[in-house]
PDB file of C-alpha atoms in Angstrom:
ATOM      1  CA  MET A 199      13.803   5.908  86.395  1.00  0.00           C
ATOM      2  CA  LYS A 200      15.386   8.493  88.716  1.00  0.00           C
ATOM      3  CA  GLN A 201      18.719   6.777  88.269  1.00  0.00           C
ATOM      4  CA  GLY A 202      18.379   7.105  84.477  1.00  0.00           C
ATOM      5  CA  LYS A 203      17.612  10.825  84.733  1.00  0.00           C
ATOM      6  CA  THR A 204      20.579  11.312  87.015  1.00  0.00           C
ATOM      7  CA  LEU A 205      22.880   9.579  84.546  1.00  0.00           C
ATOM      8  CA  LEU A 206      21.491  11.716  81.714  1.00  0.00           C
ATOM      9  CA  VAL A 207      22.114  14.930  83.666  1.00  0.00           C
ATOM     10  CA  LEU A 208      25.643  13.832  84.493  1.00  0.00           C
ATOM     11  CA  LEU A 209      26.279  13.005  80.841  1.00  0.00           C
ATOM     12  CA  VAL A 210      25.067  16.447  79.734  1.00  0.00           C
ATOM     13  CA  LEU A 211      27.247  18.121  82.369  1.00  0.00           C
ATOM     14  CA  LEU A 212      30.226  16.074  81.227  1.00  0.00           C
ATOM     15  CA  ILE A 213      29.679  17.122  77.621  1.00  0.00           C
ATOM     16  CA  LEU A 214      29.316  20.776  78.640  1.00  0.00           C
ATOM     17  CA  CYS A 215      32.474  20.652  80.756  1.00  0.00           C
ATOM     18  CA  GLY A 216      34.361  19.037  77.906  1.00  0.00           C
ATOM     19  CA  GLY A 217      33.167  21.742  75.540  1.00  0.00           C
ATOM     20  CA  VAL A 218      34.238  24.486  77.932  1.00  0.00           C
ATOM     21  CA  TYR A 219      37.640  22.828  78.404  1.00  0.00           C
ATOM     22  CA  PHE A 220      38.347  22.589  74.693  1.00  0.00           C
ATOM     23  CA  ALA A 221      37.094  26.138  74.133  1.00  0.00           C
ATOM     24  CA  LEU A 222      39.404  27.485  76.846  1.00  0.00           C
ATOM     25  CA  ARG A 223      42.355  25.523  75.513  1.00  0.00           C
ATOM     26  CA  SER A 224      41.743  26.830  72.013  1.00  0.00           C
ATOM     27  CA  TYR A 225      41.450  30.389  73.354  1.00  0.00           C
ATOM     28  CA  ASN A 226      44.700  30.093  75.296  1.00  0.00           C
ATOM     29  CA  GLU A 227      46.525  28.652  72.294  1.00  0.00           C
ATOM     30  CA  ASN A 228      45.315  31.526  70.159  1.00  0.00           C
ATOM     31  CA  GLN A 229      46.332  34.041  72.810  1.00  0.00           C
ATOM     32  CA  GLU A 230      49.905  32.711  72.694  1.00  0.00           C
ATOM     33  CA  ASP A 231      50.104  33.886  69.082  1.00  0.00           C
ATOM     34  CA  VAL A 232      48.861  37.391  69.835  1.00  0.00           C
ATOM     35  CA  ASP A 233      51.560  40.079  70.144  1.00  0.00           C
ATOM     36  CA  ASP A 234      50.173  42.711  72.491  1.00  0.00           C
ATOM     37  CA  THR A 235      53.386  44.787  72.401  1.00  0.00           C
ATOM     38  CA  ILE A 236      52.845  48.449  71.569  1.00  0.00           C
ATOM     39  CA  TYR A 237      55.400  49.830  69.129  1.00  0.00           C
ATOM     40  CA  LEU A 238      56.542  53.430  68.998  1.00  0.00           C
ATOM     41  CA  THR A 239      57.663  53.065  65.370  1.00  0.00           C
ATOM     42  CA  ASP A 240      56.675  50.756  62.542  1.00  0.00           C
ATOM     43  CA  LEU A 241      58.962  51.471  59.589  1.00  0.00           C
ATOM     44  CA  GLY A 242      59.830  47.918  58.709  1.00  0.00           C
ATOM     45  CA  GLU A 243      63.257  47.710  57.082  1.00  0.00           C
ATOM     46  CA  VAL A 244      65.241  50.886  57.730  1.00  0.00           C
ATOM     47  CA  THR A 245      67.571  52.065  54.947  1.00  0.00           C
ATOM     48  CA  THR A 246      68.823  55.399  56.306  1.00  0.00           C
ATOM     49  CA  LEU A 247      70.011  56.421  59.761  1.00  0.00           C
ATOM     50  CA  SER A 248      71.108  59.820  60.996  1.00  0.00           C
ATOM     51  CA  PHE A 249      72.232  60.984  64.441  1.00  0.00           C
ATOM     52  CA  THR A 250      75.015  62.933  66.126  1.00  0.00           C
ATOM     53  CA  GLY A 251      77.933  61.003  67.596  1.00  0.00           C
ATOM     54  CA  THR A 252      79.470  61.540  71.001  1.00  0.00           C
ATOM     55  CA  ASP A 253      82.407  63.189  69.215  1.00  0.00           C
ATOM     56  CA  GLY A 254      80.059  65.631  67.487  1.00  0.00           C
ATOM     57  CA  SER A 255      80.354  63.924  64.111  1.00  0.00           C
ATOM     58  CA  ASP A 256      77.409  63.571  61.736  1.00  0.00           C
ATOM     59  CA  LEU A 257      76.620  59.863  61.749  1.00  0.00           C
ATOM     60  CA  SER A 258      74.444  59.525  58.658  1.00  0.00           C
ATOM     61  CA  PHE A 259      74.410  56.121  56.977  1.00  0.00           C
ATOM     62  CA  THR A 260      72.635  54.705  53.933  1.00  0.00           C
ATOM     63  CA  LYS A 261      72.002  51.040  53.166  1.00  0.00           C
ATOM     64  CA  ALA A 262      72.091  49.900  49.540  1.00  0.00           C
ATOM     65  CA  ASP A 263      72.529  46.348  48.233  1.00  0.00           C
ATOM     66  CA  ASP A 264      72.561  45.154  51.870  1.00  0.00           C
ATOM     67  CA  VAL A 265      75.623  47.278  52.701  1.00  0.00           C
ATOM     68  CA  TRP A 266      75.718  50.276  55.047  1.00  0.00           C
ATOM     69  CA  THR A 267      77.833  53.236  53.916  1.00  0.00           C
ATOM     70  CA  TRP A 268      78.754  56.356  55.842  1.00  0.00           C
ATOM     71  CA  ASN A 269      77.523  59.383  53.905  1.00  0.00           C
ATOM     72  CA  GLY A 270      80.641  61.319  54.899  1.00  0.00           C
ATOM     73  CA  ASP A 271      83.034  58.896  53.179  1.00  0.00           C
ATOM     74  CA  SER A 272      82.085  55.781  51.233  1.00  0.00           C
ATOM     75  CA  THR A 273      85.457  54.174  52.086  1.00  0.00           C
ATOM     76  CA  PHE A 274      84.733  54.241  55.823  1.00  0.00           C
ATOM     77  CA  PRO A 275      84.690  50.606  57.111  1.00  0.00           C
ATOM     78  CA  ALA A 276      81.182  50.729  58.602  1.00  0.00           C
ATOM     79  CA  ASP A 277      80.345  48.088  61.208  1.00  0.00           C
ATOM     80  CA  GLN A 278      77.504  46.285  59.439  1.00  0.00           C
ATOM     81  CA  ASP A 279      76.326  44.327  62.482  1.00  0.00           C
ATOM     82  CA  ALA A 280      76.119  47.411  64.724  1.00  0.00           C
ATOM     83  CA  LEU A 281      74.174  49.409  62.141  1.00  0.00           C
ATOM     84  CA  ASP A 282      71.856  46.488  61.386  1.00  0.00           C
ATOM     85  CA  ALA A 283      71.066  46.205  65.103  1.00  0.00           C
ATOM     86  CA  LEU A 284      70.301  49.931  65.381  1.00  0.00           C
ATOM     87  CA  ALA A 285      68.152  49.843  62.239  1.00  0.00           C
ATOM     88  CA  GLU A 286      66.214  46.828  63.521  1.00  0.00           C
ATOM     89  CA  ASP A 287      65.482  48.554  66.831  1.00  0.00           C
ATOM     90  CA  LEU A 288      64.301  51.755  65.147  1.00  0.00           C
ATOM     91  CA  GLY A 289      62.318  49.923  62.487  1.00  0.00           C
ATOM     92  CA  GLN A 290      59.916  48.578  65.098  1.00  0.00           C
ATOM     93  CA  LEU A 291      60.665  50.150  68.466  1.00  0.00           C
ATOM     94  CA  ALA A 292      58.960  48.196  71.238  1.00  0.00           C
ATOM     95  CA  THR A 293      57.708  50.053  74.295  1.00  0.00           C
ATOM     96  CA  VAL A 294      57.927  48.951  77.910  1.00  0.00           C
ATOM     97  CA  ARG A 295      55.226  51.331  79.135  1.00  0.00           C
ATOM     98  CA  VAL A 296      53.030  53.872  77.325  1.00  0.00           C
ATOM     99  CA  PHE A 297      51.693  57.190  78.651  1.00  0.00           C
ATOM    100  CA  ASP A 298      48.753  58.157  76.429  1.00  0.00           C
ATOM    101  CA  GLU A 299      48.088  61.280  78.507  1.00  0.00           C
ATOM    102  CA  PRO A 300      51.585  62.346  79.535  1.00  0.00           C
ATOM    103  CA  ASP A 301      52.629  65.208  81.770  1.00  0.00           C
ATOM    104  CA  SER A 302      54.675  68.104  80.415  1.00  0.00           C
ATOM    105  CA  LEU A 303      57.679  66.966  78.389  1.00  0.00           C
ATOM    106  CA  ASP A 304      60.158  68.378  80.881  1.00  0.00           C
ATOM    107  CA  SER A 305      58.905  65.739  83.332  1.00  0.00           C
ATOM    108  CA  TYR A 306      60.535  63.132  81.114  1.00  0.00           C
ATOM    109  CA  GLY A 307      63.570  65.047  79.878  1.00  0.00           C
ATOM    110  CA  LEU A 308      61.964  65.236  76.436  1.00  0.00           C
ATOM    111  CA  ASP A 309      61.786  69.025  76.240  1.00  0.00           C
ATOM    112  CA  ALA A 310      65.515  68.941  75.450  1.00  0.00           C
ATOM    113  CA  PRO A 311      66.214  65.301  74.484  1.00  0.00           C
ATOM    114  CA  ALA A 312      69.647  63.958  75.312  1.00  0.00           C
ATOM    115  CA  LEU A 313      69.620  61.683  72.276  1.00  0.00           C
ATOM    116  CA  SER A 314      67.756  61.495  68.992  1.00  0.00           C
ATOM    117  CA  CYS A 315      67.930  59.553  65.756  1.00  0.00           C
ATOM    118  CA  THR A 316      66.163  59.902  62.431  1.00  0.00           C
ATOM    119  CA  ALA A 317      65.385  56.753  60.465  1.00  0.00           C
ATOM    120  CA  ALA A 318      63.654  56.125  57.156  1.00  0.00           C
ATOM    121  CA  ASN A 319      62.656  53.173  55.005  1.00  0.00           C
ATOM    122  CA  ALA A 320      62.910  52.712  51.245  1.00  0.00           C
ATOM    123  CA  ASP A 321      59.419  54.190  50.752  1.00  0.00           C
ATOM    124  CA  GLY A 322      60.528  57.464  52.308  1.00  0.00           C
ATOM    125  CA  ASP A 323      58.611  57.038  55.568  1.00  0.00           C
ATOM    126  CA  THR A 324      60.642  58.910  58.178  1.00  0.00           C
ATOM    127  CA  VAL A 325      60.559  59.145  61.968  1.00  0.00           C
ATOM    128  CA  THR A 326      62.744  60.902  64.497  1.00  0.00           C
ATOM    129  CA  VAL A 327      62.907  59.170  67.868  1.00  0.00           C
ATOM    130  CA  LEU A 328      63.714  61.324  70.892  1.00  0.00           C
ATOM    131  CA  LEU A 329      65.180  59.862  74.084  1.00  0.00           C
ATOM    132  CA  GLY A 330      64.903  61.567  77.453  1.00  0.00           C
ATOM    133  CA  ASP A 331      65.691  60.681  81.044  1.00  0.00           C
ATOM    134  CA  GLU A 332      66.555  57.223  82.291  1.00  0.00           C
ATOM    135  CA  VAL A 333      63.960  55.493  84.473  1.00  0.00           C
ATOM    136  CA  ASP A 334      64.136  52.012  86.012  1.00  0.00           C
ATOM    137  CA  GLY A 335      66.826  50.946  83.550  1.00  0.00           C
ATOM    138  CA  ASN A 336      64.827  52.195  80.559  1.00  0.00           C
ATOM    139  CA  HIS A 337      64.511  55.576  78.819  1.00  0.00           C
ATOM    140  CA  TYR A 338      61.583  57.887  78.191  1.00  0.00           C
ATOM    141  CA  ALA A 339      60.990  58.197  74.459  1.00  0.00           C
ATOM    142  CA  MET A 340      58.662  59.720  71.901  1.00  0.00           C
ATOM    143  CA  VAL A 341      58.410  60.229  68.165  1.00  0.00           C
ATOM    144  CA  GLU A 342      58.970  63.835  67.155  1.00  0.00           C
ATOM    145  CA  GLY A 343      55.653  65.458  66.247  1.00  0.00           C
ATOM    146  CA  GLU A 344      53.565  63.005  68.279  1.00  0.00           C
ATOM    147  CA  SER A 345      52.168  63.446  71.792  1.00  0.00           C
ATOM    148  CA  ARG A 346      52.494  59.903  73.091  1.00  0.00           C
ATOM    149  CA  VAL A 347      55.306  59.245  75.565  1.00  0.00           C
ATOM    150  CA  ALA A 348      56.647  55.787  76.370  1.00  0.00           C
ATOM    151  CA  THR A 349      59.563  54.040  77.971  1.00  0.00           C
ATOM    152  CA  VAL A 350      61.832  51.867  75.841  1.00  0.00           C
ATOM    153  CA  ALA A 351      64.720  49.534  76.651  1.00  0.00           C
ATOM    154  CA  ALA A 352      68.081  51.191  77.284  1.00  0.00           C
ATOM    155  CA  THR A 353      69.560  49.278  74.342  1.00  0.00           C
ATOM    156  CA  LEU A 354      68.700  52.084  71.929  1.00  0.00           C
ATOM    157  CA  ALA A 355      70.427  54.715  74.076  1.00  0.00           C
ATOM    158  CA  ASP A 356      73.532  52.529  74.257  1.00  0.00           C
ATOM    159  CA  GLU A 357      73.554  52.142  70.469  1.00  0.00           C
ATOM    160  CA  LEU A 358      73.347  55.911  69.965  1.00  0.00           C
ATOM    161  CA  GLN A 359      76.084  56.854  72.436  1.00  0.00           C
ATOM    162  CA  VAL A 360      78.947  56.146  70.040  1.00  0.00           C
ATOM    163  CA  SER A 361      81.530  58.080  68.075  1.00  0.00           C
ATOM    164  CA  LEU A 362      82.322  57.608  64.397  1.00  0.00           C
ATOM    165  CA  MET A 363      85.266  55.315  65.125  1.00  0.00           C
ATOM    166  CA  ASP A 364      83.116  53.185  67.432  1.00  0.00           C
ATOM    167  CA  LEU A 365      81.228  52.258  64.263  1.00  0.00           C
ATOM    168  CA  ALA A 366      84.383  51.325  62.334  1.00  0.00           C
ATOM    169  CA  GLU A 367      84.751  47.603  61.675  1.00  0.00           C
ATOM    170  CA  PRO A 368      88.281  46.401  62.565  1.00  0.00           C
ATOM    171  CA  GLU A 369      90.224  44.560  59.881  1.00  0.00           C
ATOM    172  CA  ASN A 370      90.531  40.807  60.266  1.00  0.00           C
ATOM    173  CA  ILE A 371      93.907  39.252  60.930  1.00  0.00           C
ATOM    174  CA  PRO A 372      93.956  35.884  59.092  1.00  0.00           C
ATOM    175  CA  ASP A 373      93.576  32.882  61.378  1.00  0.00           C
ATOM    176  CA  ASP A 374      96.670  30.738  61.750  1.00  0.00           C
ATOM    177  CA  THR A 375      97.730  27.668  63.659  1.00  0.00           C
ATOM    178  CA  GLN A 376     101.022  25.875  64.092  1.00  0.00           C
ATOM    179  CA  GLY A 377      99.970  23.729  61.152  1.00  0.00           C
ATOM    180  CA  THR A 378      99.452  26.646  58.748  1.00  0.00           C
ATOM    181  CA  LEU A 379     102.520  28.691  59.721  1.00  0.00           C
ATOM    182  CA  ALA A 380     105.881  28.190  58.018  1.00  0.00           C
ATOM    183  CA  SER A 381     107.836  30.874  59.858  1.00  0.00           C
ATOM    184  CA  ILE A 382     107.548  33.672  62.425  1.00  0.00           C
ATOM    185  CA  ARG A 383     109.865  36.673  62.546  1.00  0.00           C
ATOM    186  CA  TRP A 384     110.000  39.278  65.322  1.00  0.00           C
ATOM    187  CA  GLN A 385     112.027  42.453  64.831  1.00  0.00           C
ATOM    188  CA  SER A 386     112.144  45.070  67.562  1.00  0.00           C
ATOM    189  CA  GLY A 387     115.109  47.333  68.293  1.00  0.00           C
ATOM    190  CA  ASP A 388     118.209  45.120  68.450  1.00  0.00           C
ATOM    191  CA  THR A 389     116.112  41.939  68.559  1.00  0.00           C
ATOM    192  CA  ASP A 390     115.729  39.905  65.366  1.00  0.00           C
ATOM    193  CA  LEU A 391     114.356  36.393  65.863  1.00  0.00           C
ATOM    194  CA  LEU A 392     113.477  34.141  62.931  1.00  0.00           C
ATOM    195  CA  LEU A 393     111.558  30.994  63.849  1.00  0.00           C
ATOM    196  CA  GLU A 394     111.249  28.410  61.069  1.00  0.00           C
ATOM    197  CA  LYS A 395     109.191  25.240  61.073  1.00  0.00           C
ATOM    198  CA  GLU A 396     109.834  21.828  59.588  1.00  0.00           C
ATOM    199  CA  THR A 397     106.933  19.429  59.098  1.00  0.00           C
ATOM    200  CA  ILE A 398     107.629  15.734  59.651  1.00  0.00           C
ATOM    201  CA  THR A 399     105.047  13.257  58.389  1.00  0.00           C
ATOM    202  CA  GLU A 400     105.280   9.555  59.208  1.00  0.00           C
ATOM    203  CA  GLU A 401     103.054   6.739  58.015  1.00  0.00           C
ATOM    204  CA  THR A 402     102.593   3.631  60.130  1.00  0.00           C
ATOM    205  CA  THR A 403     100.770   0.393  59.419  1.00  0.00           C
ATOM    206  CA  ASP A 404      99.189  -1.670  62.177  1.00  0.00           C
ATOM    207  CA  ASP A 405      98.808  -5.446  62.356  1.00  0.00           C
ATOM    208  CA  ALA A 406      95.480  -5.246  60.502  1.00  0.00           C
ATOM    209  CA  GLY A 407      97.093  -3.453  57.589  1.00  0.00           C
ATOM    210  CA  GLU A 408      95.488  -0.099  58.406  1.00  0.00           C
ATOM    211  CA  THR A 409      97.686   2.888  57.575  1.00  0.00           C
ATOM    212  CA  SER A 410      97.723   6.050  59.674  1.00  0.00           C
ATOM    213  CA  THR A 411      99.594   9.318  59.279  1.00  0.00           C
ATOM    214  CA  ASN A 412     101.285  11.159  62.123  1.00  0.00           C
ATOM    215  CA  THR A 413     102.400  14.776  61.661  1.00  0.00           C
ATOM    216  CA  THR A 414     104.806  16.551  63.999  1.00  0.00           C
ATOM    217  CA  TYR A 415     106.531  19.920  63.826  1.00  0.00           C
ATOM    218  CA  THR A 416     110.034  20.968  64.770  1.00  0.00           C
ATOM    219  CA  TRP A 417     111.163  24.582  65.045  1.00  0.00           C
ATOM    220  CA  THR A 418     114.429  26.472  64.936  1.00  0.00           C
ATOM    221  CA  VAL A 419     115.250  30.030  65.995  1.00  0.00           C
ATOM    222  CA  ASN A 420     118.015  31.710  64.005  1.00  0.00           C
ATOM    223  CA  GLY A 421     119.133  28.227  62.962  1.00  0.00           C
ATOM    224  CA  VAL A 422     119.224  26.750  66.482  1.00  0.00           C
ATOM    225  CA  ASP A 423     116.851  23.907  67.393  1.00  0.00           C
ATOM    226  CA  ILE A 424     113.969  24.700  69.725  1.00  0.00           C
ATOM    227  CA  PRO A 425     113.379  21.794  72.124  1.00  0.00           C
ATOM    228  CA  GLU A 426     110.079  19.953  71.976  1.00  0.00           C
ATOM    229  CA  ASP A 427     107.445  21.327  74.397  1.00  0.00           C
ATOM    230  CA  ASN A 428     109.342  24.573  74.912  1.00  0.00           C
ATOM    231  CA  SER A 429     106.908  26.708  76.928  1.00  0.00           C
ATOM    232  CA  THR A 430     107.989  30.006  75.334  1.00  0.00           C
ATOM    233  CA  LEU A 431     107.253  28.658  71.850  1.00  0.00           C
ATOM    234  CA  ASN A 432     103.949  27.184  72.999  1.00  0.00           C
ATOM    235  CA  ASP A 433     102.880  30.511  74.535  1.00  0.00           C
ATOM    236  CA  LEU A 434     103.850  32.378  71.373  1.00  0.00           C
ATOM    237  CA  VAL A 435     101.935  30.059  69.041  1.00  0.00           C
ATOM    238  CA  SER A 436      98.927  30.173  71.370  1.00  0.00           C
ATOM    239  CA  GLU A 437      98.854  33.994  71.235  1.00  0.00           C
ATOM    240  CA  LEU A 438      99.231  34.064  67.456  1.00  0.00           C
ATOM    241  CA  THR A 439      96.421  31.537  67.025  1.00  0.00           C
ATOM    242  CA  TYR A 440      93.920  33.984  68.541  1.00  0.00           C
ATOM    243  CA  LEU A 441      95.322  37.191  67.072  1.00  0.00           C
ATOM    244  CA  TYR A 442      92.738  39.921  66.441  1.00  0.00           C
ATOM    245  CA  PHE A 443      92.237  43.680  66.614  1.00  0.00           C
ATOM    246  CA  THR A 444      89.916  44.894  69.353  1.00  0.00           C
ATOM    247  CA  SER A 445      88.923  48.134  67.606  1.00  0.00           C
ATOM    248  CA  CYS A 446      89.853  50.627  64.908  1.00  0.00           C
ATOM    249  CA  TYR A 447      91.602  53.829  66.006  1.00  0.00           C
ATOM    250  CA  ASP A 448      91.940  55.667  62.669  1.00  0.00           C
ATOM    251  CA  TYR A 449      90.915  54.317  59.281  1.00  0.00           C
ATOM    252  CA  LYS A 450      92.938  56.860  57.269  1.00  0.00           C
ATOM    253  CA  ALA A 451      96.006  57.668  59.314  1.00  0.00           C
ATOM    254  CA  ASP A 452      98.304  60.446  58.101  1.00  0.00           C
ATOM    255  CA  ALA A 453     102.020  60.797  58.824  1.00  0.00           C
ATOM    256  CA  ASP A 454     101.458  62.824  61.989  1.00  0.00           C
ATOM    257  CA  THR A 455      99.065  60.226  63.399  1.00  0.00           C
ATOM    258  CA  LEU A 456     101.465  57.402  62.553  1.00  0.00           C
ATOM    259  CA  ALA A 457     104.251  59.188  64.392  1.00  0.00           C
ATOM    260  CA  ALA A 458     102.034  59.927  67.397  1.00  0.00           C
ATOM    261  CA  CYS A 459     101.186  56.213  67.609  1.00  0.00           C
ATOM    262  CA  GLY A 460     104.820  55.124  67.369  1.00  0.00           C
ATOM    263  CA  LEU A 461     104.262  53.660  63.922  1.00  0.00           C
ATOM    264  CA  ASP A 462     106.840  55.746  62.061  1.00  0.00           C
ATOM    265  CA  ASP A 463     109.476  53.284  63.347  1.00  0.00           C
ATOM    266  CA  PRO A 464     107.498  50.199  64.399  1.00  0.00           C
ATOM    267  CA  SER A 465     108.377  46.755  65.631  1.00  0.00           C
ATOM    268  CA  LEU A 466     107.530  44.103  63.041  1.00  0.00           C
ATOM    269  CA  LEU A 467     105.848  40.729  63.363  1.00  0.00           C
ATOM    270  CA  THR A 468     106.008  38.791  60.100  1.00  0.00           C
ATOM    271  CA  MET A 469     104.174  35.483  59.733  1.00  0.00           C
ATOM    272  CA  THR A 470     104.638  33.417  56.587  1.00  0.00           C
ATOM    273  CA  GLU A 471     102.074  30.709  55.906  1.00  0.00           C
ATOM    274  CA  GLU A 472     102.693  27.338  54.267  1.00  0.00           C
ATOM    275  CA  ASP A 473     101.158  28.583  51.005  1.00  0.00           C
ATOM    276  CA  GLY A 474     103.542  31.550  50.879  1.00  0.00           C
ATOM    277  CA  THR A 475     101.102  34.181  52.158  1.00  0.00           C
ATOM    278  CA  VAL A 476     102.897  36.820  54.214  1.00  0.00           C
ATOM    279  CA  ILE A 477     101.141  38.634  57.074  1.00  0.00           C
ATOM    280  CA  THR A 478     102.904  41.628  58.594  1.00  0.00           C
ATOM    281  CA  LEU A 479     101.910  43.490  61.737  1.00  0.00           C
ATOM    282  CA  SER A 480     103.580  46.831  62.398  1.00  0.00           C
ATOM    283  CA  ILE A 481     103.368  47.538  66.134  1.00  0.00           C
ATOM    284  CA  GLY A 482     103.808  50.978  67.675  1.00  0.00           C
ATOM    285  CA  SER A 483     103.380  52.440  71.153  1.00  0.00           C
ATOM    286  CA  THR A 484     100.748  51.787  73.811  1.00  0.00           C
ATOM    287  CA  THR A 485      97.486  53.681  74.054  1.00  0.00           C
ATOM    288  CA  ASP A 486      97.179  56.403  76.698  1.00  0.00           C
ATOM    289  CA  ASP A 487      95.535  54.012  79.158  1.00  0.00           C
ATOM    290  CA  GLY A 488      98.198  51.367  78.567  1.00  0.00           C
ATOM    291  CA  GLY A 489      95.605  48.744  77.693  1.00  0.00           C
ATOM    292  CA  TYR A 490      96.484  48.283  74.034  1.00  0.00           C
ATOM    293  CA  TYR A 491      99.161  48.765  71.407  1.00  0.00           C
ATOM    294  CA  TYR A 492      98.636  50.580  68.130  1.00  0.00           C
ATOM    295  CA  ALA A 493      99.147  48.312  65.129  1.00  0.00           C
ATOM    296  CA  ILE A 494      98.782  48.176  61.343  1.00  0.00           C
ATOM    297  CA  LEU A 495      98.065  45.106  59.200  1.00  0.00           C
ATOM    298  CA  ASN A 496     100.233  44.762  56.080  1.00  0.00           C
ATOM    299  CA  ASP A 497     100.162  47.985  54.038  1.00  0.00           C
ATOM    300  CA  SER A 498      96.792  49.208  55.342  1.00  0.00           C
ATOM    301  CA  SER A 499      96.223  52.878  56.114  1.00  0.00           C
ATOM    302  CA  ALA A 500      94.156  51.953  59.190  1.00  0.00           C
ATOM    303  CA  ILE A 501      95.521  51.937  62.734  1.00  0.00           C
ATOM    304  CA  HIS A 502      94.003  49.413  65.140  1.00  0.00           C
ATOM    305  CA  ARG A 503      94.248  48.520  68.809  1.00  0.00           C
ATOM    306  CA  LEU A 504      95.962  45.232  69.664  1.00  0.00           C
ATOM    307  CA  SER A 505      95.891  43.421  73.009  1.00  0.00           C
ATOM    308  CA  VAL A 506      98.786  44.137  75.365  1.00  0.00           C
ATOM    309  CA  SER A 507      99.162  40.422  76.179  1.00  0.00           C
ATOM    310  CA  VAL A 508     100.049  39.613  72.570  1.00  0.00           C
ATOM    311  CA  VAL A 509     102.740  42.272  72.338  1.00  0.00           C
ATOM    312  CA  GLU A 510     104.177  41.502  75.777  1.00  0.00           C
ATOM    313  CA  THR A 511     104.622  37.888  74.690  1.00  0.00           C
ATOM    314  CA  LEU A 512     106.599  39.140  71.682  1.00  0.00           C
ATOM    315  CA  THR A 513     108.676  41.728  73.532  1.00  0.00           C
ATOM    316  CA  GLY A 514     109.629  39.112  76.107  1.00  0.00           C
ATOM    317  CA  LEU A 515     111.064  36.731  73.505  1.00  0.00           C
ATOM    318  CA  THR A 516     114.739  35.812  73.691  1.00  0.00           C
ATOM    319  CA  GLN A 517     116.732  33.142  71.911  1.00  0.00           C
ATOM    320  CA  ASP A 518     117.851  31.737  75.261  1.00  0.00           C
ATOM    321  CA  GLN A 519     114.229  31.223  76.334  1.00  0.00           C
ATOM    322  CA  LEU A 520     113.322  29.595  73.030  1.00  0.00           C
ATOM    323  CA  THR A 521     116.241  27.155  73.177  1.00  0.00           C
ATOM    324  CA  ALA A 522     115.905  26.294  76.870  1.00  0.00           C
ATOM    325  CA  GLU A 523     115.099  22.674  77.662  1.00  0.00           C
ATOM    326  CA  PRO A 524     111.786  22.110  79.472  1.00  0.00           C
ATOM    327  CA  GLU A 525     112.183  21.587  83.193  1.00  0.00           C
ATOM    328  CA  ALA A 526     111.925  17.936  84.185  1.00  0.00           C
ATOM    329  CA  ALA A 527     108.809  16.997  86.143  1.00  0.00           C
ATOM    330  CA  GLU A 528     109.482  16.232  89.803  1.00  0.00           C
TER     331      GLU A 528
END
């Protein structure tokens, strides 16, 4: 009899423990779905942004039909990704820490904010976020007109510390490979090198009757054959394969700016593709820090920065190097 009661008690305890276990598991699973982040703003999708750039320019942008446009000039090549990132951060600005009863604003550098940005959504809801001193890798922040102070990630401060041209999207240089190029011409001072490619395609059939195609390329420079595996040619093609502008310097350059950048009498890189498309890069002088060259794509009015390594590969080209036989392996 006692043994039966003991078993009954144990069974009840087992059931209770099981119930508690499943209840706790359910609670924990539900807690994983709860977002306990406190947000300083809650605009949703932001469609207007306005702040002052590091160069003193008025950086006011409007988004319509999924495209950001600078209010100062609709032809400005606005960096869509950068503005989308800023708008997303301001649309729902997450806090790191919140001070519901803050000290005086000068304790946080918010009496005279170093940075600020006004954002609005399509419904006209508008907030101005103020950023103060840096603290532990974050920044003190508040919404203008509210008393609550918080810290937010430094990402927002980084996004706001830009000039107008930092928000200019560089033009894209078309991607090319040895297979898509028909010719390369480099003209600089007394140097004029024309490299032309010939494509050789051979079909072979194996013992099983399977046909395969093998494509090889041969090049000439000013009519002289370039040996196979010439390192100078390989380096040149490698640089041209990954050709891109790092940033935009001026999107509407006038004659004075062109001259100042050495683009009134530029060196010319002309690449002709197999389909007849011609890509021309006009290359001027180096930037003040020597890290880049100024360059223009085709007949664009925009001046961009181009990697020094690309231009140094071009300026180092000689016909003797291009026609030199590869050194034999020891």
